[in-house]
GROMACS .gro file of C-alpha atoms in nm:
model
  298
    1MET     CA    1   5.324   5.294  -4.345
    2ALA     CA    2   5.132   5.052  -4.210
    3PRO     CA    3   4.945   4.860  -4.463
    4PRO     CA    4   4.545   4.932  -4.470
    5ARG     CA    5   4.340   4.689  -4.318
    6ASN     CA    6   4.141   4.423  -4.544
    7ARG     CA    7   3.804   4.374  -4.403
    8ARG     CA    8   3.694   4.198  -4.705
    9PRO     CA    9   3.608   3.843  -4.613
   10GLY     CA   10   3.750   3.679  -4.887
   11PHE     CA   11   3.596   3.377  -5.111
   12SER     CA   12   3.481   3.208  -4.800
   13ARG     CA   13   3.089   3.196  -4.765
   14ARG     CA   14   3.123   3.108  -4.405
   15ALA     CA   15   3.313   3.413  -4.324
   16GLN     CA   16   3.084   3.621  -4.558
   17TYR     CA   17   2.763   3.456  -4.351
   18GLY     CA   18   2.933   3.530  -4.008
   19LEU     CA   19   3.013   3.896  -4.087
   20PHE     CA   20   2.657   3.956  -4.239
   21LEU     CA   21   2.508   3.823  -3.931
   22GLY     CA   22   2.715   4.034  -3.711
   23TYR     CA   23   2.611   4.317  -3.883
   24VAL     CA   24   2.235   4.218  -3.875
   25ILE     CA   25   2.266   4.154  -3.516
   26ALA     CA   26   2.388   4.473  -3.444
   27ALA     CA   27   2.164   4.694  -3.642
   28PHE     CA   28   1.897   4.460  -3.466
   29GLY     CA   29   2.037   4.556  -3.101
   30ALA     CA   30   2.056   4.940  -3.234
   31VAL     CA   31   1.676   4.941  -3.336
   32ILE     CA   32   1.582   4.777  -2.999
   33ALA     CA   33   1.793   5.052  -2.819
   34VAL     CA   34   1.652   5.333  -3.020
   35VAL     CA   35   1.252   5.170  -2.925
   36LEU     CA   36   1.344   5.133  -2.584
   37LEU     CA   37   1.491   5.462  -2.587
   38LEU     CA   38   1.207   5.638  -2.723
   39LEU     CA   39   0.960   5.438  -2.511
   40SER     CA   40   1.117   5.541  -2.171
   41THR     CA   41   1.096   5.903  -2.303
   42PHE     CA   42   0.746   5.918  -2.436
   43ASN     CA   43   0.562   5.663  -2.291
   44PRO     CA   44   0.728   5.539  -1.968
   45GLY     CA   45   0.440   5.328  -1.842
   46ALA     CA   46   0.502   5.077  -2.162
   47PHE     CA   47   0.857   5.098  -2.118
   48SER     CA   48   0.815   4.957  -1.759
   49THR     CA   49   0.627   4.693  -1.906
   50VAL     CA   50   0.852   4.585  -2.154
   51ARG     CA   51   1.128   4.622  -1.871
   52GLY     CA   52   0.920   4.365  -1.624
   53ALA     CA   53   0.890   4.129  -1.922
   54ALA     CA   54   1.291   4.144  -1.974
   55ARG     CA   55   1.331   4.105  -1.605
   56GLU     CA   56   1.102   3.798  -1.627
   57VAL     CA   57   1.269   3.653  -1.886
   58THR     CA   58   1.645   3.709  -1.762
   59THR     CA   59   1.575   3.638  -1.372
   60PRO     CA   60   1.581   3.244  -1.448
   61LEU     CA   61   1.866   3.236  -1.661
   62SER     CA   62   2.073   3.492  -1.399
   63SER     CA   63   1.940   3.251  -1.093
   64GLY     CA   64   2.084   2.937  -1.309
   65MET     CA   65   2.416   3.094  -1.415
   66ASP     CA   66   2.420   3.218  -0.972
   67SER     CA   67   2.400   2.867  -0.893
   68VAL     CA   68   2.604   2.716  -1.142
   69ARG     CA   69   2.861   3.003  -1.052
   70GLY     CA   70   2.840   2.941  -0.689
   71TRP     CA   71   2.869   2.518  -0.743
   72PHE     CA   72   3.183   2.612  -0.934
   73GLY     CA   73   3.314   2.840  -0.640
   74SER     CA   74   3.223   2.571  -0.379
   75ILE     CA   75   3.435   2.285  -0.537
   76PRO     CA   76   3.761   2.438  -0.375
   77GLY     CA   77   3.598   2.428  -0.041
   78ALA     CA   78   3.442   2.104  -0.099
   79ILE     CA   79   3.774   1.973  -0.174
   80GLY     CA   80   3.941   2.111   0.121
   81GLU     CA   81   3.670   1.984   0.323
   82HIS     CA   82   3.743   1.644   0.217
   83PHE     CA   83   4.086   1.607   0.279
   84GLY     CA   84   3.985   1.752   0.639
   85THR     CA   85   3.754   1.483   0.699
   86VAL     CA   86   3.961   1.245   0.620
   87SER     CA   87   4.289   1.360   0.788
   88GLU     CA   88   4.039   1.421   1.105
   89ASN     CA   89   3.925   1.061   1.083
   90ARG     CA   90   4.281   0.917   1.058
   91LYS     CA   91   4.340   1.113   1.386
   92LEU     CA   92   4.006   0.962   1.554
   93LYS     CA   93   4.101   0.622   1.448
   94LYS     CA   94   4.433   0.668   1.611
   95GLN     CA   95   4.317   0.809   1.897
   96LEU     CA   96   4.037   0.488   1.932
   97VAL     CA   97   4.340   0.279   1.892
   98GLN     CA   98   4.522   0.432   2.193
   99ALA     CA   99   4.195   0.437   2.397
  100ARG     CA  100   4.111   0.064   2.319
  101HIS     CA  101   4.467   0.009   2.448
  102VAL     CA  102   4.420   0.183   2.749
  103VAL     CA  103   4.115   0.026   2.865
  104GLN     CA  104   4.281  -0.287   2.787
  105GLN     CA  105   4.540  -0.216   3.012
  106ALA     CA  106   4.302  -0.091   3.295
  107ARG     CA  107   4.123  -0.420   3.251
  108THR     CA  108   4.442  -0.625   3.302
  109LEU     CA  109   4.530  -0.398   3.635
  110GLY     CA  110   4.178  -0.444   3.714
  111ARG     CA  111   4.213  -0.824   3.712
  112GLU     CA  112   4.551  -0.815   3.880
  113ASN     CA  113   4.403  -0.585   4.145
  114ARG     CA  114   4.133  -0.843   4.255
  115ARG     CA  115   4.380  -1.143   4.257
  116LEU     CA  116   4.612  -0.943   4.460
  117ARG     CA  117   4.332  -0.826   4.708
  118ALA     CA  118   4.194  -1.180   4.711
  119LEU     CA  119   4.547  -1.320   4.809
  120LEU     CA  120   4.568  -1.058   5.092
  121LYS     CA  121   4.261  -1.139   5.220
  122LEU     CA  122   4.355  -1.482   5.230
  123ARG     CA  123   4.684  -1.430   5.387
  124ASP     CA  124   4.514  -1.192   5.648
  125ARG     CA  125   4.291  -1.504   5.741
  126ASP     CA  126   4.587  -1.726   5.768
  127THR     CA  127   4.800  -1.710   6.062
  128GLY     CA  128   5.037  -1.953   5.933
  129THR     CA  129   5.154  -1.805   5.649
  130VAL     CA  130   5.500  -1.878   5.537
  131ALA     CA  131   5.577  -1.688   5.206
  132VAL     CA  132   5.423  -1.537   4.954
  133ALA     CA  133   5.580  -1.539   4.591
  134ARG     CA  134   5.550  -1.548   4.226
  135LEU     CA  135   5.510  -1.880   4.038
  136VAL     CA  136   5.759  -1.847   3.761
  137SER     CA  137   5.688  -2.134   3.551
  138SER     CA  138   5.474  -2.449   3.520
  139SER     CA  139   5.476  -2.773   3.300
  140ALA     CA  140   5.219  -2.775   3.053
  141SER     CA  141   5.327  -3.021   2.794
  142SER     CA  142   5.415  -3.312   3.007
  143THR     CA  143   5.189  -3.546   3.213
  144ARG     CA  144   5.343  -3.432   3.541
  145ARG     CA  145   5.256  -3.107   3.640
  146TYR     CA  146   5.478  -2.911   3.865
  147ALA     CA  147   5.547  -2.519   3.892
  148ILE     CA  148   5.821  -2.377   4.015
  149LEU     CA  149   5.779  -2.089   4.339
  150ASN     CA  150   6.026  -1.795   4.347
  151ALA     CA  151   6.080  -1.879   4.759
  152GLY     CA  152   6.276  -2.162   4.870
  153SER     CA  153   6.425  -2.239   5.194
  154ARG     CA  154   6.570  -1.882   5.259
  155GLN     CA  155   6.198  -1.773   5.291
  156GLY     CA  156   6.117  -2.050   5.521
  157VAL     CA  157   5.966  -2.288   5.257
  158ARG     CA  158   5.977  -2.687   5.309
  159PRO     CA  159   5.852  -2.981   5.173
  160SER     CA  160   5.495  -3.089   5.250
  161GLN     CA  161   5.354  -2.747   5.292
  162PRO     CA  162   5.011  -2.632   5.087
  163VAL     CA  163   5.050  -2.371   4.823
  164SER     CA  164   4.699  -2.181   4.770
  165GLY     CA  165   4.631  -1.881   4.521
  166PRO     CA  166   4.349  -1.631   4.530
  167ASN     CA  167   4.092  -1.867   4.403
  168GLY     CA  168   4.191  -2.180   4.577
  169LEU     CA  169   4.426  -2.455   4.628
  170ILE     CA  170   4.726  -2.515   4.377
  171GLY     CA  171   4.902  -2.793   4.538
  172ARG     CA  172   5.202  -2.869   4.764
  173VAL     CA  173   5.561  -2.805   4.799
  174LEU     CA  174   5.746  -3.121   4.685
  175GLU     CA  175   6.134  -2.986   4.668
  176THR     CA  176   6.311  -2.672   4.780
  177GLY     CA  177   6.634  -2.487   4.720
  178PHE     CA  178   6.800  -2.156   4.867
  179ASN     CA  179   6.567  -1.933   4.676
  180THR     CA  180   6.331  -2.173   4.465
  181ALA     CA  181   6.072  -2.450   4.526
  182ARG     CA  182   5.905  -2.703   4.321
  183ILE     CA  183   5.564  -2.763   4.330
  184LEU     CA  184   5.336  -3.057   4.283
  185LEU     CA  185   5.011  -2.941   4.139
  186ILE     CA  186   4.695  -3.106   4.249
  187ILE     CA  187   4.630  -3.165   3.879
  188ASP     CA  188   4.929  -3.408   3.852
  189PRO     CA  189   4.863  -3.785   3.861
  190GLU     CA  190   5.058  -3.826   4.174
  191SER     CA  191   4.833  -3.553   4.374
  192ILE     CA  192   4.563  -3.695   4.595
  193VAL     CA  193   4.362  -3.426   4.792
  194PRO     CA  194   4.122  -3.540   5.102
  195VAL     CA  195   3.835  -3.304   5.026
  196GLN     CA  196   3.451  -3.250   5.141
  197ARG     CA  197   3.173  -3.160   4.980
  198THR     CA  198   3.008  -2.816   5.077
  199ARG     CA  199   2.642  -2.880   5.047
  200ASP     CA  200   2.639  -3.194   5.299
  201GLY     CA  201   3.008  -3.265   5.394
  202LEU     CA  202   3.046  -3.596   5.190
  203PRO     CA  203   3.412  -3.682   5.214
  204ALA     CA  204   3.591  -3.754   4.864
  205ILE     CA  205   3.930  -3.760   4.744
  206VAL     CA  206   4.030  -3.522   4.449
  207VAL     CA  207   4.309  -3.683   4.236
  208GLY     CA  208   4.499  -3.517   3.927
  209ARG     CA  209   4.484  -3.670   3.613
  210GLY     CA  210   4.764  -3.463   3.392
  211ASP     CA  211   4.536  -3.292   3.111
  212GLY     CA  212   4.438  -2.990   3.376
  213LEU     CA  213   4.117  -3.182   3.512
  214VAL     CA  214   4.086  -3.359   3.811
  215GLU     CA  215   3.877  -3.692   3.922
  216VAL     CA  216   3.653  -3.657   4.236
  217ARG     CA  217   3.600  -3.971   4.444
  218SER     CA  218   3.372  -4.085   4.684
  219ALA     CA  219   3.561  -4.188   4.980
  220SER     CA  220   3.307  -4.366   5.192
  221VAL     CA  221   2.952  -4.385   5.064
  222ALA     CA  222   2.953  -4.636   4.734
  223ASN     CA  223   2.775  -4.487   4.446
  224ALA     CA  224   2.732  -4.141   4.603
  225PRO     CA  225   2.598  -3.923   4.333
  226PHE     CA  226   2.779  -3.621   4.222
  227LEU     CA  227   2.584  -3.341   4.052
  228SER     CA  228   2.753  -3.075   3.795
  229GLY     CA  229   2.826  -2.767   4.018
  230ASP     CA  230   2.924  -2.969   4.335
  231THR     CA  231   3.228  -2.771   4.525
  232PHE     CA  232   3.466  -2.924   4.724
  233VAL     CA  233   3.694  -2.781   4.946
  234THR     CA  234   3.955  -2.939   5.156
  235SER     CA  235   3.891  -3.130   5.454
  236GLY     CA  236   4.205  -3.113   5.688
  237THR     CA  237   4.235  -3.493   5.686
  238GLY     CA  238   4.585  -3.590   5.636
  239GLY     CA  239   4.745  -3.332   5.804
  240ILE     CA  240   4.864  -3.142   5.510
  241TYR     CA  241   4.640  -2.928   5.383
  242PRO     CA  242   4.418  -2.673   5.641
  243PRO     CA  243   4.046  -2.740   5.594
  244ASN     CA  244   3.808  -2.538   5.393
  245ILE     CA  245   4.035  -2.421   5.096
  246PRO     CA  246   3.850  -2.441   4.759
  247VAL     CA  247   3.976  -2.735   4.522
  248ALA     CA  248   3.723  -2.819   4.236
  249ARG     CA  249   3.396  -2.810   4.106
  250VAL     CA  250   3.202  -3.134   3.952
  251ILE     CA  251   3.170  -3.060   3.578
  252ARG     CA  252   2.894  -3.306   3.517
  253ASN     CA  253   2.658  -3.560   3.678
  254SER     CA  254   2.774  -3.881   3.779
  255THR     CA  255   2.782  -4.155   4.042
  256ASP     CA  256   3.080  -4.272   4.282
  257SER     CA  257   3.350  -4.034   4.047
  258SER     CA  258   3.332  -3.757   3.819
  259LEU     CA  259   3.514  -3.502   3.650
  260GLY     CA  260   3.597  -3.187   3.767
  261ARG     CA  261   3.773  -2.859   3.733
  262VAL     CA  262   3.984  -2.683   3.978
  263PHE     CA  263   3.945  -2.327   4.115
  264ALA     CA  264   4.314  -2.240   4.106
  265SER     CA  265   4.422  -2.328   3.737
  266PRO     CA  266   4.848  -2.259   3.741
  267ASP     CA  267   4.794  -2.119   3.385
  268THR     CA  268   4.631  -1.809   3.552
  269VAL     CA  269   4.788  -1.773   3.866
  270ASP     CA  270   5.074  -1.543   3.958
  271PHE     CA  271   5.121  -1.527   4.299
  272ALA     CA  272   5.087  -1.806   4.545
  273LEU     CA  273   5.080  -1.866   4.904
  274VAL     CA  274   5.281  -2.108   5.107
  275GLN     CA  275   5.116  -2.188   5.449
  276GLN     CA  276   5.234  -2.407   5.732
  277VAL     CA  277   5.142  -2.778   5.731
  278PHE     CA  278   4.796  -2.820   5.909
  279MET     CA  279   4.923  -3.066   6.129
  280PRO     CA  280   5.289  -3.093   6.133
  281LYS     CA  281   5.459  -3.400   6.289
  282LEU     CA  282   5.658  -3.384   6.608
  283SER     CA  283   6.027  -3.386   6.536
  284PRO     CA  284   6.234  -3.688   6.728
  285SER     CA  285   6.444  -3.409   6.898
  286ALA     CA  286   6.106  -3.298   7.058
  287ASN     CA  287   6.013  -3.670   7.185
  288ASP     CA  288   6.346  -3.691   7.338
  289ARG     CA  289   6.279  -3.367   7.523
  290GLU     CA  290   5.956  -3.467   7.642
  291ALA     CA  291   6.062  -3.820   7.754
  292PRO     CA  292   6.326  -3.681   8.032
  293ARG     CA  293   6.081  -3.438   8.167
  294ALA     CA  294   5.811  -3.748   8.257
  295GLU     CA  295   6.084  -3.951   8.414
  296GLY     CA  296   6.156  -3.645   8.628
  297ASP     CA  297   5.811  -3.635   8.710
  298GLU     CA  298   5.749  -3.974   8.814
   0.00000   0.00000   0.00000
């Protein structure tokens, strides 16, 4: 047989008080239940009043409990939304980086397109084009400034031929190989280019300095004023460079001579245009052929 349950709390006063309080609460609840039952049976109006008062008391508690329950219930959703937002943020950042890369490529292609269009216009305007080739390298650490052109005698390139870019004059051919040529840049100290000022035709010469800049010197007028922004183009004097090719712009006010910055920097030029010498010298064989004709005519 199962041992009988021992409901005695023993000698613990705490257990005794707890058991007594339980009995009191149960009795109190039974009394309230009986009273409410009697009110609902014999006096429904009073029972409605009591029920309304109980509702007024319990409604705030129910609302508070419902808010707490809703808050705890929204925690899993908030956590999921947080991780979803983090993941979406990472995706957007990755897409932004890719978009920036695409924009940078587009800008690079745009600049390349503008240079090639300018070079194409220059080639179309000039009937003495020899070759269009790429500048594969240039000397930047030495005081002597040369560049290597990816075209040579096989493409018709010869010494002394002028070389231009989309923005202006680059230099002239110094030496040629079968498929390559060495270019003397106009920023080299040995380079001298006859030029004229665009606003008044003042004759001058542009001499390289070897440091990326050039010196613009007056060729005829003493103490000629140079103003910042004055633009100089080739004059055609000397018979090498065709006229009206942009060469340099003065960067500060001065008298008799001033510093200038070239339009076509070899560091930013990709393609170059090789042109015929403006006034080519007659070969001795041509002179010999002309002499018998003169004698025969006589």
